[in-house]
């Protein structure tokens, strides 16, 4: 799937002009393509159709579509949502529309509520108000118009993106239009795949608008949707002749008093994800209790402080084990005491293998993030939730939620750390600017322990030799799929993180023939 940011789309439009295809031609193509799609999917002959047009180029697309639909028998009314267009191209398309004699209502001058009445009685409502140019807040007068659209019984189709949503971040004004489906011009935009826009947009169809193939190939894509075709090649079949050492040695530095579950879940998930040898290194008192849930793993008790967390003296034993490790994961239930802080810093300084950091490890890393030199500290992966991401970035949680991919990408590029920002629509940002968007997962995974499972999966993939970027991408995607399988078996309400490990992962790898 091709995904372009707004900036990339503008660059493509400029390059298209160099091939002798004008912006006016692209606008005609966009409106024609939308009208053709609508004719193929909706019974338009004799149907009441309202087209809401803004004052920019998205409005121009709407004028073209309105003209074409009327020519094919639709009863069309056009509403100037924000007055006369300011775009010269849109003004040109409005002039052509007026030549057709279609009913035209200027909402800014409407004193009789004709616009709202037209919306209420329409079978089809086309949203061509803002498109990808929206930033900021919806003005009060348009909130009334959009509320009428959202309350109407007719089907709403957005052009490019629902008005009020940000095409790059997926953020949206609370009064944004709620579309039944969206027609994206030329490519899907990142915002279509991020919440809340993903929910507002409904199913998204990308319509070609006549850009040459050479233009599309010249645009460096930075955003990618993870799918099976990307993930399957990362998991080759196991050779018939192999042994446990072929599948990696993984260290899991985790746990503290009261947080044994995090250590057990992450270890068990790593075992279920194919690692050959997994060693749980945890405070001595935690490992003193029977732990049958991880009988396949090795254990290594570590020095602890008087609160049941790691002592700084535990570092020596950890560094010795790291000499033969293929990957390290650290942080699940670790605590944030001085000893754990010293251990994290020592691990990062000594590691010659990939390291995935989660939970308390992230909170400890946030204390020292300014020391990161942009190299990622030898192939680091962090897996924060929005609160932890806020601490890493020095921002508020609200700021992070309004631009998840933007903050994750900026952090990855600045620090050199592969950044997996968890939540609805998980984002994986790489230091080179690539951003991967994860479509799997469900609300049933929103409970303590799910993140520990993800860390164990990523750690196992790293130990087996997968490149860190793709270990994070595969981990997020398969973690969500395991959650979807668990929800199908037990419901979103009743499913547990252990169900991802015991139900989801075996089914996943069976389906892959692995």
mmCIF file of N, CA and C in Angstrom, residues 30-35 37-38 51-53 57-66 69 125-132 156-163 179 181-185 192 207:
data_model
loop_
_atom_site.group_PDB
_atom_site.id
_atom_site.type_symbol
_atom_site.label_atom_id
_atom_site.label_comp_id
_atom_site.label_asym_id
_atom_site.label_seq_id
_atom_site.Cartn_x
_atom_site.Cartn_y
_atom_site.Cartn_z
ATOM 1 N N UNK A 30 -9.590 14.127 -10.091
ATOM 2 C CA UNK A 30 -10.003 13.720 -8.743
ATOM 3 C C UNK A 30 -11.520 13.732 -8.619
ATOM 4 N N UNK A 31 -12.144 14.827 -9.055
ATOM 5 C CA UNK A 31 -13.598 14.915 -8.981
ATOM 6 C C UNK A 31 -14.283 13.861 -9.840
ATOM 7 N N UNK A 32 -13.738 13.629 -11.041
ATOM 8 C CA UNK A 32 -14.299 12.613 -11.926
ATOM 9 C C UNK A 32 -14.161 11.215 -11.321
ATOM 10 N N UNK A 33 -12.993 10.940 -10.734
ATOM 11 C CA UNK A 33 -12.766 9.621 -10.139
ATOM 12 C C UNK A 33 -13.723 9.383 -8.973
ATOM 13 N N UNK A 34 -13.926 10.421 -8.158
ATOM 14 C CA UNK A 34 -14.848 10.282 -7.036
ATOM 15 C C UNK A 34 -16.270 10.051 -7.524
ATOM 16 N N UNK A 35 -16.684 10.826 -8.516
ATOM 17 C CA UNK A 35 -18.045 10.666 -9.051
ATOM 18 C C UNK A 35 -18.232 9.286 -9.668
ATOM 19 N N UNK A 37 -16.651 6.521 -8.857
ATOM 20 C CA UNK A 37 -16.723 5.528 -7.767
ATOM 21 C C UNK A 37 -18.110 5.543 -7.138
ATOM 22 N N UNK A 38 -18.636 6.745 -6.904
ATOM 23 C CA UNK A 38 -19.960 6.867 -6.277
ATOM 24 C C UNK A 38 -21.028 6.257 -7.179
ATOM 25 N N UNK A 51 -23.485 18.306 -1.656
ATOM 26 C CA UNK A 51 -22.023 18.365 -1.696
ATOM 27 C C UNK A 51 -21.577 19.598 -0.913
ATOM 28 N N UNK A 52 -20.850 19.367 0.194
ATOM 29 C CA UNK A 52 -20.320 20.462 1.004
ATOM 30 C C UNK A 52 -18.933 20.807 0.502
ATOM 31 N N UNK A 53 -18.734 22.044 0.069
ATOM 32 C CA UNK A 53 -17.460 22.444 -0.519
ATOM 33 C C UNK A 53 -16.814 23.562 0.299
ATOM 34 N N UNK A 57 -8.749 23.734 -2.394
ATOM 35 C CA UNK A 57 -8.785 22.813 -3.527
ATOM 36 C C UNK A 57 -9.654 21.594 -3.283
ATOM 37 N N UNK A 58 -9.856 21.198 -2.015
ATOM 38 C CA UNK A 58 -10.760 20.089 -1.749
ATOM 39 C C UNK A 58 -12.176 20.469 -2.187
ATOM 40 N N UNK A 59 -12.526 21.742 -1.976
ATOM 41 C CA UNK A 59 -13.813 22.225 -2.466
ATOM 42 C C UNK A 59 -13.902 22.151 -3.973
ATOM 43 N N UNK A 60 -12.783 22.431 -4.656
ATOM 44 C CA UNK A 60 -12.760 22.318 -6.113
ATOM 45 C C UNK A 60 -13.041 20.894 -6.566
ATOM 46 N N UNK A 61 -12.463 19.902 -5.862
ATOM 47 C CA UNK A 61 -12.771 18.501 -6.170
ATOM 48 C C UNK A 61 -14.265 18.242 -6.032
ATOM 49 N N UNK A 62 -14.856 18.846 -5.002
ATOM 50 C CA UNK A 62 -16.286 18.674 -4.764
ATOM 51 C C UNK A 62 -17.131 19.285 -5.865
ATOM 52 N N UNK A 63 -16.726 20.460 -6.372
ATOM 53 C CA UNK A 63 -17.475 21.094 -7.461
ATOM 54 C C UNK A 63 -17.486 20.197 -8.707
ATOM 55 N N UNK A 64 -16.328 19.602 -9.002
ATOM 56 C CA UNK A 64 -16.248 18.720 -10.173
ATOM 57 C C UNK A 64 -17.160 17.516 -9.992
ATOM 58 N N UNK A 65 -17.084 16.885 -8.823
ATOM 59 C CA UNK A 65 -17.909 15.694 -8.571
ATOM 60 C C UNK A 65 -19.391 16.038 -8.624
ATOM 61 N N UNK A 66 -19.768 17.196 -8.083
ATOM 62 C CA UNK A 66 -21.175 17.614 -8.106
ATOM 63 C C UNK A 66 -21.670 17.746 -9.543
ATOM 64 N N UNK A 69 -22.019 14.192 -11.120
ATOM 65 C CA UNK A 69 -23.142 13.424 -10.589
ATOM 66 C C UNK A 69 -24.472 13.958 -11.125
ATOM 67 N N UNK A 125 -24.354 12.534 1.177
ATOM 68 C CA UNK A 125 -23.687 13.783 1.566
ATOM 69 C C UNK A 125 -22.201 13.635 1.265
ATOM 70 N N UNK A 126 -21.659 14.536 0.466
ATOM 71 C CA UNK A 126 -20.242 14.496 0.123
ATOM 72 C C UNK A 126 -19.508 15.604 0.874
ATOM 73 N N UNK A 127 -18.485 15.221 1.598
ATOM 74 C CA UNK A 127 -17.703 16.159 2.394
ATOM 75 C C UNK A 127 -16.440 16.554 1.636
ATOM 76 N N UNK A 128 -16.447 17.773 1.089
ATOM 77 C CA UNK A 128 -15.279 18.307 0.386
ATOM 78 C C UNK A 128 -14.939 19.687 0.964
ATOM 79 N N UNK A 129 -14.933 19.780 2.288
ATOM 80 C CA UNK A 129 -14.724 21.073 2.944
ATOM 81 C C UNK A 129 -13.248 21.365 3.160
ATOM 82 N N UNK A 130 -12.555 20.516 3.929
ATOM 83 C CA UNK A 130 -11.160 20.814 4.280
ATOM 84 C C UNK A 130 -10.152 19.921 3.564
ATOM 85 N N UNK A 131 -10.422 18.630 3.475
ATOM 86 C CA UNK A 131 -9.441 17.721 2.917
ATOM 87 C C UNK A 131 -8.178 17.658 3.758
ATOM 88 N N UNK A 132 -7.031 17.470 3.096
ATOM 89 C CA UNK A 132 -5.769 17.268 3.823
ATOM 90 C C UNK A 132 -5.179 18.574 4.361
ATOM 91 N N UNK A 156 -22.601 9.469 4.312
ATOM 92 C CA UNK A 156 -21.597 10.527 4.167
ATOM 93 C C UNK A 156 -20.312 9.947 3.603
ATOM 94 N N UNK A 157 -19.824 10.566 2.532
ATOM 95 C CA UNK A 157 -18.572 10.162 1.901
ATOM 96 C C UNK A 157 -17.607 11.338 1.955
ATOM 97 N N UNK A 158 -16.453 11.113 2.563
ATOM 98 C CA UNK A 158 -15.451 12.176 2.673
ATOM 99 C C UNK A 158 -14.507 12.132 1.481
ATOM 100 N N UNK A 159 -14.128 13.319 0.999
ATOM 101 C CA UNK A 159 -13.136 13.427 -0.059
ATOM 102 C C UNK A 159 -11.758 13.621 0.572
ATOM 103 N N UNK A 160 -10.893 12.685 0.340
ATOM 104 C CA UNK A 160 -9.509 12.644 0.826
ATOM 105 C C UNK A 160 -9.426 12.289 2.312
ATOM 106 N N UNK A 161 -10.125 13.047 3.182
ATOM 107 C CA UNK A 161 -10.108 12.741 4.608
ATOM 108 C C UNK A 161 -11.283 13.482 5.246
ATOM 109 N N UNK A 162 -11.901 12.937 6.283
ATOM 110 C CA UNK A 162 -13.018 13.652 6.903
ATOM 111 C C UNK A 162 -12.606 15.047 7.369
ATOM 112 N N UNK A 163 -13.431 16.029 7.079
ATOM 113 C CA UNK A 163 -13.106 17.414 7.452
ATOM 114 C C UNK A 163 -13.007 17.532 8.965
ATOM 115 N N UNK A 179 -17.531 10.135 8.696
ATOM 116 C CA UNK A 179 -17.870 9.617 7.367
ATOM 117 C C UNK A 179 -18.210 8.130 7.427
ATOM 118 N N UNK A 181 -17.538 6.374 4.677
ATOM 119 C CA UNK A 181 -16.362 5.899 3.952
ATOM 120 C C UNK A 181 -15.610 7.112 3.421
ATOM 121 N N UNK A 182 -14.393 6.885 2.978
ATOM 122 C CA UNK A 182 -13.538 7.980 2.507
ATOM 123 C C UNK A 182 -12.904 7.606 1.182
ATOM 124 N N UNK A 183 -12.877 8.565 0.271
ATOM 125 C CA UNK A 183 -12.208 8.398 -1.018
ATOM 126 C C UNK A 183 -10.924 9.223 -0.996
ATOM 127 N N UNK A 184 -9.792 8.539 -0.882
ATOM 128 C CA UNK A 184 -8.495 9.219 -0.833
ATOM 129 C C UNK A 184 -7.967 9.380 -2.250
ATOM 130 N N UNK A 185 -7.437 10.540 -2.539
ATOM 131 C CA UNK A 185 -6.952 10.806 -3.892
ATOM 132 C C UNK A 185 -5.488 10.391 -4.028
ATOM 133 N N UNK A 192 -5.181 8.340 7.917
ATOM 134 C CA UNK A 192 -6.242 7.346 7.729
ATOM 135 C C UNK A 192 -6.044 6.118 8.614
ATOM 136 N N UNK A 207 -8.075 6.402 -4.851
ATOM 137 C CA UNK A 207 -8.442 6.535 -6.260
ATOM 138 C C UNK A 207 -7.297 7.183 -7.044
#
